[in-house]
CSV table of C-alpha atoms in Angstrom, one decimal:
chain,number,residue,atom,x,y,z
A,1,LEU,CA,-7.4,-13.0,-22.3
A,2,GLN,CA,-6.4,-10.9,-19.3
A,3,LYS,CA,-8.8,-12.6,-16.9
A,4,GLY,CA,-8.9,-16.2,-18.3
A,5,LEU,CA,-6.3,-17.5,-20.8
A,6,LEU,CA,-3.2,-15.6,-19.6
A,7,PRO,CA,-3.7,-16.5,-15.9
A,8,ALA,CA,-4.3,-20.1,-16.9
A,9,LEU,CA,-1.0,-20.0,-18.7
A,10,GLY,CA,0.7,-18.8,-15.5
A,11,VAL,CA,1.1,-15.1,-16.5
A,12,PRO,CA,-1.5,-13.4,-14.3
A,13,ASP,CA,-0.1,-9.8,-14.3
A,14,VAL,CA,0.5,-9.1,-18.0
A,15,GLN,CA,-1.4,-6.0,-19.0
A,16,LEU,CA,-3.0,-5.9,-22.5
A,17,SER,CA,-2.3,-2.7,-24.3
A,18,VAL,CA,-2.9,-0.9,-27.6
A,19,THR,CA,0.9,-0.3,-27.8
A,20,LYS,CA,2.8,-3.1,-29.3
A,21,PRO,CA,6.5,-4.1,-28.6
A,22,LYS,CA,8.8,-2.8,-31.3
A,23,SER,CA,12.0,-4.4,-30.1
A,24,TYR,CA,12.5,-8.2,-29.6
A,25,ASP,CA,15.2,-7.6,-27.0
A,26,ALA,CA,13.1,-5.1,-25.0
A,27,TYR,CA,10.1,-7.4,-25.1
A,28,GLU,CA,12.2,-10.3,-24.0
A,29,LEU,CA,13.5,-8.3,-21.0
A,30,TYR,CA,9.9,-7.3,-20.2
A,31,LEU,CA,8.7,-10.9,-20.3
A,32,ARG,CA,11.6,-12.1,-18.1
A,33,SER,CA,10.6,-9.5,-15.5
A,34,GLN,CA,7.1,-11.0,-15.4
A,35,ASP,CA,8.5,-14.1,-13.7
A,36,SER,CA,6.9,-14.4,-10.2
A,37,SER,CA,10.4,-14.6,-8.6
A,38,TYR,CA,10.8,-10.9,-9.3
A,39,TRP,CA,7.8,-10.1,-7.1
A,40,SER,CA,9.9,-10.4,-3.9
A,41,MET,CA,11.7,-7.5,-2.3
A,42,ALA,CA,14.9,-9.6,-2.5
A,43,HIS,CA,14.8,-9.4,-6.3
A,44,ASN,CA,12.9,-6.1,-6.8
A,45,LYS,CA,16.0,-4.2,-7.8
A,46,ASP,CA,16.9,-7.0,-10.4
A,47,ALA,CA,13.4,-6.5,-11.9
A,48,ILE,CA,14.0,-2.7,-12.1
A,49,LEU,CA,17.3,-3.3,-13.9
A,50,LEU,CA,15.6,-5.6,-16.5
A,51,LEU,CA,12.7,-3.1,-17.1
A,52,GLU,CA,14.9,0.0,-17.2
A,53,LYS,CA,16.8,-1.7,-20.0
A,54,SER,CA,13.6,-2.7,-21.7
A,55,VAL,CA,12.1,0.8,-21.7
A,56,ALA,CA,15.4,2.3,-22.8
A,57,LEU,CA,15.4,0.0,-25.8
A,58,ASP,CA,11.7,0.4,-26.6
A,59,PRO,CA,10.3,3.5,-24.9
A,60,GLY,CA,6.9,3.2,-26.7
A,61,TYR,CA,5.7,0.0,-25.0
A,62,ALA,CA,3.3,1.0,-22.2
A,63,PRO,CA,3.1,-2.2,-20.2
A,64,ALA,CA,6.9,-2.1,-19.6
A,65,TRP,CA,6.5,1.4,-18.2
A,66,LEU,CA,3.7,0.2,-16.0
A,67,ALA,CA,5.7,-2.8,-14.8
A,68,VAL,CA,8.8,-0.7,-14.0
A,69,GLY,CA,6.4,1.7,-12.1
A,70,LEU,CA,5.1,-1.1,-10.0
A,71,HIS,CA,8.6,-2.2,-9.0
A,72,TYR,CA,9.7,1.4,-8.4
A,73,SER,CA,6.6,1.7,-6.2
A,74,ASP,CA,7.6,-1.3,-4.1
A,75,GLU,CA,11.1,0.1,-3.7
A,76,ALA,CA,9.8,3.5,-2.7
A,77,ASP,CA,7.3,2.1,-0.2
A,78,PHE,CA,9.1,-0.9,1.3
A,79,GLY,CA,12.7,-0.8,0.2
A,80,SER,CA,15.4,1.8,0.2
A,81,GLY,CA,14.1,4.0,-2.5
A,82,GLY,CA,12.7,7.0,-0.7
A,83,GLU,CA,11.4,10.2,-2.5
A,84,GLU,CA,13.5,9.8,-5.6
A,85,MET,CA,12.0,6.4,-6.2
A,86,ASN,CA,8.5,7.8,-5.6
A,87,GLN,CA,9.2,10.4,-8.3
A,88,LYS,CA,10.3,7.7,-10.7
A,89,THR,CA,7.1,5.7,-9.9
A,90,VAL,CA,4.9,8.7,-10.8
A,91,ILE,CA,6.9,9.4,-14.0
A,92,ALA,CA,6.7,5.7,-15.1
A,93,TYR,CA,2.9,5.5,-14.5
A,94,GLY,CA,2.4,8.8,-16.2
A,95,ARG,CA,4.4,7.6,-19.2
A,96,ALA,CA,2.4,4.4,-19.4
A,97,LEU,CA,-0.8,6.4,-19.4
A,98,GLN,CA,0.5,8.8,-22.0
A,99,LEU,CA,1.2,5.9,-24.3
A,100,ASP,CA,-2.0,4.0,-23.5
A,101,PRO,CA,-4.7,5.9,-21.6
A,102,ARG,CA,-6.6,2.6,-21.3
A,103,LEU,CA,-4.1,1.0,-18.9
A,104,LEU,CA,-6.5,1.1,-15.9
A,105,LEU,CA,-3.9,-0.2,-13.4
A,106,ALA,CA,-1.6,2.8,-14.1
A,107,SER,CA,-4.5,5.1,-13.2
A,108,THR,CA,-5.5,3.3,-10.0
A,109,GLU,CA,-1.9,3.0,-8.8
A,110,LEU,CA,-1.6,6.8,-9.3
A,111,ILE,CA,-4.7,7.4,-7.3
A,112,GLU,CA,-3.4,5.4,-4.4
A,113,ARG,CA,0.0,7.1,-4.5
A,114,GLU,CA,-1.7,10.5,-4.4
A,115,ALA,CA,-3.8,9.4,-1.4
A,116,PHE,CA,-0.8,8.2,0.7
A,117,TYR,CA,1.8,10.7,-0.5
A,118,GLY,CA,0.1,13.9,0.6
A,119,ASN,CA,-2.4,14.6,-2.2
A,120,LEU,CA,-5.6,13.2,-0.7
A,121,SER,CA,-7.9,15.9,-2.1
A,122,VAL,CA,-6.5,15.3,-5.6
A,123,SER,CA,-7.0,11.6,-5.3
A,124,PHE,CA,-10.7,12.0,-4.6
A,125,ALA,CA,-11.1,14.1,-7.7
A,126,ARG,CA,-9.1,11.6,-9.8
A,127,VAL,CA,-11.0,8.5,-8.6
A,128,GLN,CA,-14.2,10.1,-9.6
A,129,GLU,CA,-12.8,10.9,-13.1
A,130,VAL,CA,-11.5,7.3,-13.4
A,131,ALA,CA,-14.8,5.8,-12.3
A,132,ARG,CA,-16.6,7.8,-14.9
A,133,ARG,CA,-14.3,6.3,-17.6
A,134,TRP,CA,-14.4,2.8,-16.2
A,135,PRO,CA,-17.7,2.2,-14.5
A,136,ARG,CA,-18.2,-1.0,-12.5
A,137,ARG,CA,-14.6,-2.0,-12.4
A,138,ALA,CA,-13.4,-3.7,-9.3
A,139,GLU,CA,-9.9,-2.1,-9.5
A,140,VAL,CA,-11.5,1.4,-9.3
A,141,HIS,CA,-13.5,0.4,-6.2
A,142,LEU,CA,-10.4,-1.0,-4.6
A,143,ALA,CA,-8.5,2.2,-5.3
A,144,PHE,CA,-11.4,4.2,-3.9
A,145,SER,CA,-11.3,2.1,-0.8
A,146,GLY,CA,-7.7,3.1,-0.2
A,147,VAL,CA,-8.5,6.8,-0.7
A,148,LEU,CA,-11.4,6.5,1.8
A,149,ARG,CA,-9.2,4.7,4.3
A,150,ALA,CA,-6.6,7.6,4.0
A,151,ALA,CA,-9.5,10.0,4.9
A,152,GLY,CA,-10.4,8.0,8.0
A,153,ALA,CA,-13.7,6.9,6.4
A,154,LEU,CA,-13.2,3.3,7.4
A,155,GLU,CA,-16.8,2.1,7.1
A,156,GLU,CA,-17.2,3.7,3.7
A,157,ALA,CA,-13.9,2.0,2.7
A,158,ALA,CA,-15.2,-1.3,3.8
A,159,ARG,CA,-18.3,-0.8,1.8
A,160,GLU,CA,-16.0,-0.6,-1.3
A,161,CYS,CA,-14.2,-3.8,-0.3
A,162,ASN,CA,-17.4,-5.5,0.9
A,163,HIS,CA,-16.5,-9.2,1.2
A,164,SER,CA,-19.6,-10.5,2.9
A,165,SER,CA,-21.9,-9.7,0.0
A,166,ALA,CA,-19.6,-11.3,-2.5
B,1,VAL,CA,-23.9,2.1,-6.8
B,2,ASN,CA,-23.6,-0.7,-4.4
B,3,ALA,CA,-21.2,-2.6,-6.6
B,4,THR,CA,-18.2,-3.6,-4.6
B,5,THR,CA,-14.7,-4.9,-5.3
B,6,HIS,CA,-15.3,-8.6,-4.6
B,7,ARG,CA,-18.6,-8.8,-6.4
B,8,LEU,CA,-17.1,-7.2,-9.5
B,9,ASP,CA,-13.9,-9.3,-9.6
B,10,PRO,CA,-13.6,-12.2,-7.1
B,11,ASP,CA,-10.0,-12.9,-8.3
B,12,LEU,CA,-8.6,-9.4,-7.8
B,13,ASN,CA,-5.7,-9.1,-5.3
B,14,THR,CA,-7.3,-7.1,-2.6
B,15,GLY,CA,-4.3,-5.9,-0.6
B,16,PRO,CA,-5.8,-2.6,0.4
B,17,CYS,CA,-8.7,-4.5,1.9
B,18,TYR,CA,-6.7,-6.4,4.4
B,19,VAL,CA,-4.8,-3.3,5.4
B,20,LEU,CA,-8.1,-1.6,5.9
B,21,TYR,CA,-9.4,-4.4,8.2
B,22,ILE,CA,-6.2,-4.0,10.3
B,23,HIS,CA,-7.0,-0.3,10.6
B,24,MET,CA,-10.5,-1.2,11.6
B,25,GLY,CA,-9.3,-3.6,14.3
B,26,ASP,CA,-11.1,-6.5,12.5
B,27,LEU,CA,-8.2,-8.9,12.6
B,28,ALA,CA,-10.3,-12.0,11.7
B,29,LYS,CA,-11.5,-10.3,8.5
B,30,ALA,CA,-7.9,-9.1,7.8
B,31,ARG,CA,-6.8,-12.8,8.0
B,32,GLN,CA,-9.5,-13.9,5.6
B,33,GLU,CA,-8.4,-11.3,3.1
B,34,ILE,CA,-4.7,-12.1,3.5
B,35,GLU,CA,-5.5,-15.8,2.7
B,36,ARG,CA,-7.1,-14.6,-0.5
B,37,SER,CA,-4.0,-12.7,-1.5
B,38,PRO,CA,-0.9,-14.8,-1.0
B,39,GLY,CA,2.4,-13.0,-1.4
B,40,GLU,CA,5.3,-11.4,0.4
B,41,PHE,CA,3.5,-8.2,1.4
B,42,SER,CA,0.4,-10.1,2.6
B,43,THR,CA,2.6,-12.4,4.7
B,44,MET,CA,4.3,-9.3,6.3
B,45,MET,CA,0.8,-8.0,7.0
B,46,LEU,CA,-0.1,-11.3,8.6
B,47,GLY,CA,2.9,-10.5,10.9
B,48,GLN,CA,1.3,-7.2,11.7
B,49,VAL,CA,-1.9,-9.1,12.6
B,50,LEU,CA,0.0,-11.6,14.8
B,51,VAL,CA,1.7,-8.8,16.8
B,52,ARG,CA,-1.7,-7.3,17.4
B,53,GLU,CA,-3.0,-10.7,18.5
B,54,GLY,CA,0.0,-11.1,20.9
B,55,SER,CA,1.8,-13.8,18.9
B,56,VAL,CA,5.0,-11.8,18.6
B,57,LYS,CA,7.4,-14.7,18.1
B,58,GLU,CA,5.3,-16.1,15.3
B,59,ALA,CA,5.1,-12.7,13.7
B,60,LEU,CA,8.9,-12.1,13.5
B,61,PRO,CA,9.8,-14.2,10.4
B,62,LYS,CA,6.9,-12.7,8.6
B,63,LEU,CA,7.9,-9.1,9.4
B,64,LYS,CA,11.4,-9.9,8.2
B,65,LEU,CA,10.2,-10.2,4.6
B,66,ILE,CA,9.9,-6.5,4.1
B,67,PRO,CA,13.1,-4.7,5.0
B,68,GLY,CA,11.8,-1.1,4.9
B,69,GLY,CA,11.1,0.3,8.3
B,70,LYS,CA,13.1,-2.4,10.1
B,71,ASN,CA,10.1,-3.7,12.0
B,72,TYR,CA,11.7,-7.1,12.4
B,73,GLU,CA,14.9,-5.6,14.0
B,74,LEU,CA,12.8,-3.3,16.2
B,75,ILE,CA,10.8,-6.1,17.7
B,76,GLU,CA,13.9,-8.4,17.9
B,77,ASP,CA,15.9,-5.8,19.8
B,78,CYS,CA,13.2,-4.0,21.8
B,79,TRP,CA,10.7,-6.7,22.8
B,80,PRO,CA,10.0,-7.4,25.6
B,81,ASP,CA,12.7,-5.1,27.0
B,82,SER,CA,13.0,-1.7,25.4
B,83,SER,CA,15.4,-0.3,28.0
B,84,THR,CA,18.6,-1.4,26.4
B,85,LEU,CA,21.1,0.7,24.4
B,86,LYS,CA,20.7,-1.7,21.5
B,87,CYS,CA,17.0,-1.1,21.5
B,88,ALA,CA,17.5,2.7,21.6
B,89,HIS,CA,19.8,2.4,18.6
B,90,THR,CA,17.5,0.1,16.6
B,91,ALA,CA,14.4,2.2,17.4
B,92,LYS,CA,16.2,5.3,16.0
B,93,GLU,CA,17.2,3.4,12.8
B,94,SER,CA,13.7,2.1,12.4
B,95,GLU,CA,12.2,5.6,12.6
B,96,ALA,CA,14.8,6.9,10.2
B,97,SER,CA,14.1,4.1,7.8
B,98,PHE,CA,10.4,4.9,7.8
B,99,ARG,CA,11.1,8.6,7.3
B,100,SER,CA,13.3,7.9,4.3
B,101,THR,CA,10.1,7.2,2.4
B,102,ALA,CA,7.1,9.6,2.1
B,103,PHE,CA,4.6,6.8,2.3
B,104,THR,CA,2.3,7.9,5.1
B,105,ASP,CA,0.5,4.6,5.7
B,106,ALA,CA,3.9,3.0,6.4
B,107,TRP,CA,4.6,5.7,9.0
B,108,TYR,CA,1.3,4.8,10.7
B,109,PHE,CA,2.4,1.1,11.0
B,110,GLY,CA,5.9,2.2,12.1
B,111,ALA,CA,4.3,4.4,14.8
B,112,ALA,CA,2.2,1.4,16.0
B,113,MET,CA,5.3,-0.8,16.3
B,114,GLN,CA,7.2,1.9,18.2
B,115,ALA,CA,4.3,2.4,20.6
B,116,PHE,CA,4.1,-1.4,21.1
B,117,VAL,CA,7.7,-1.6,22.2
B,118,GLY,CA,7.2,1.5,24.5
B,119,LYS,CA,9.0,4.1,22.4
B,120,LYS,CA,6.4,6.8,22.8
B,121,ASP,CA,8.3,9.7,21.4
B,122,ALA,CA,9.2,8.0,18.2
B,123,ALA,CA,5.6,6.7,17.8
B,124,ILE,CA,4.2,10.3,18.3
B,125,ARG,CA,6.7,11.7,15.8
B,126,LEU,CA,5.7,9.2,13.2
B,127,LEU,CA,2.0,9.7,13.8
B,128,ARG,CA,2.4,13.4,13.6
B,129,ALA,CA,4.4,13.1,10.4
B,130,ALA,CA,1.7,10.9,8.9
B,131,SER,CA,-1.0,13.3,9.9
B,132,GLU,CA,0.6,16.5,8.5
B,133,PRO,CA,0.2,15.6,4.8
B,134,ASP,CA,-3.4,14.4,5.5
B,135,LEU,CA,-3.4,10.8,6.5
B,136,CYS,CA,-6.4,10.7,8.9
B,137,ILE,CA,-5.1,8.5,11.6
B,138,TYR,CA,-8.4,8.6,13.4
B,139,PRO,CA,-10.3,6.3,14.1
B,140,SER,CA,-7.5,3.8,13.3
B,141,VAL,CA,-5.6,4.7,16.4
B,142,ASP,CA,-8.6,4.1,18.6
B,143,ARG,CA,-9.0,0.5,17.3
B,144,ASP,CA,-5.3,-0.4,17.3
B,145,PRO,CA,-4.2,-2.3,20.4
B,146,LEU,CA,-0.6,-1.5,19.7
B,147,PHE,CA,-1.2,2.1,20.9
B,148,ASP,CA,-2.5,0.9,24.3
B,149,LYS,CA,0.8,1.7,26.1
B,150,ILE,CA,0.8,5.4,25.0
B,151,ARG,CA,-3.0,6.0,24.8
B,152,ASN,CA,-3.2,8.0,27.9
B,153,SER,CA,-0.4,10.5,27.2
B,154,THR,CA,-1.1,14.1,26.4
B,155,GLU,CA,1.0,13.9,23.2
B,156,PHE,CA,-1.0,10.9,21.9
B,157,ASN,CA,-4.3,12.7,22.6
B,158,ALA,CA,-3.0,15.8,20.7
B,159,VAL,CA,-2.1,13.8,17.6
B,160,ARG,CA,-5.3,11.8,17.9
B,161,GLN,CA,-7.2,15.2,17.9
B,162,ALA,CA,-5.3,16.1,14.7
B,163,GLY,CA,-6.6,12.8,13.2
B,164,ILE,CA,-10.2,13.7,14.2
B,165,ASP,CA,-9.8,17.1,12.6
B,166,CYS,CA,-8.5,15.4,9.4
B,167,GLN,CA,-11.4,13.0,9.3
B,168,ARG,CA,-13.8,15.9,9.7
B,169,LYS,CA,-12.1,17.9,6.9
B,170,PHE,CA,-12.6,15.0,4.5
B,171,ALA,CA,-16.1,14.0,5.6
B,172,PRO,CA,-17.8,15.6,2.6
B,173,TYR,CA,-15.5,13.6,0.2
B,174,ALA,CA,-16.3,10.4,2.1
B,175,ARG,CA,-19.9,10.8,1.0
B,176,ILE,CA,-18.9,10.5,-2.7
B,177,GLN,CA,-20.3,7.4,-4.4
B,178,ILE,CA,-18.9,5.9,-7.6
B,179,GLN,CA,-20.4,3.5,-10.1
């Protein structure tokens, strides 16, 4: 579903989860936030507003926490969010993982945040742990590439991205 | 062990890969990866590639897409003449904008832009800030043409050395292999 049917229907970023939406209104807000127009910095804060309302109405739906974390992350890194937004990002990913430990994207996003927000040693430990749980997953190799880049191991990072042997 | 991102999932958005290739100085490969990952951030990173290739005017509208760090304003006000008061003001704002986040990789790119427009002190401050919480800026700084104007300064060499020390510190971790 996640790799075939949903992208074909034009919803490439929906995360499948063991948690299920319990509020129609919250789920509708979440689905509205998945519109591609919200993946631009000009509309990032609008997406955050939708998703904050969604998780307030239904705090048990993990994909909504992951989605708000992704938008917080963009605001922290490329907008006007700063450290406060970074903290919100980490809390949102943590909440998503607490509700659904199988949300791989929440784990890999946390790894990259640790690598580029001053916890490089921790990110190496976490990427190994995540790789053990999800062997042979491209997302984990991509996150590992980011961690290696932060460590100045550029050739090793390129090995993880390796395009030429695709 | 040799499983890699692209082989495992050819459709995955590979943002970190094109950023990596810019760090490696492999701009052709960065362009290839950017084409595979259309979006606002990748377009901004194409702007970063274009500046490194010397196509500054072409880069400007692409840099404008991401407001954080004020790269667009910095280039607009400081390139090719960084001696104006307006440039001094914008360079200060750009540095402050980068420092308002704690994202060390953004600081690296901010430092590169400051160096490109000849604002050595701001570039060194951002590089130093990125290095302190363990972003290993070496060998990226050696492969990045935007640092050419400040490469021979004592301050640059000091912060470069900190990058070498950082890389050495994490060398054992870099030998880790995952499945």
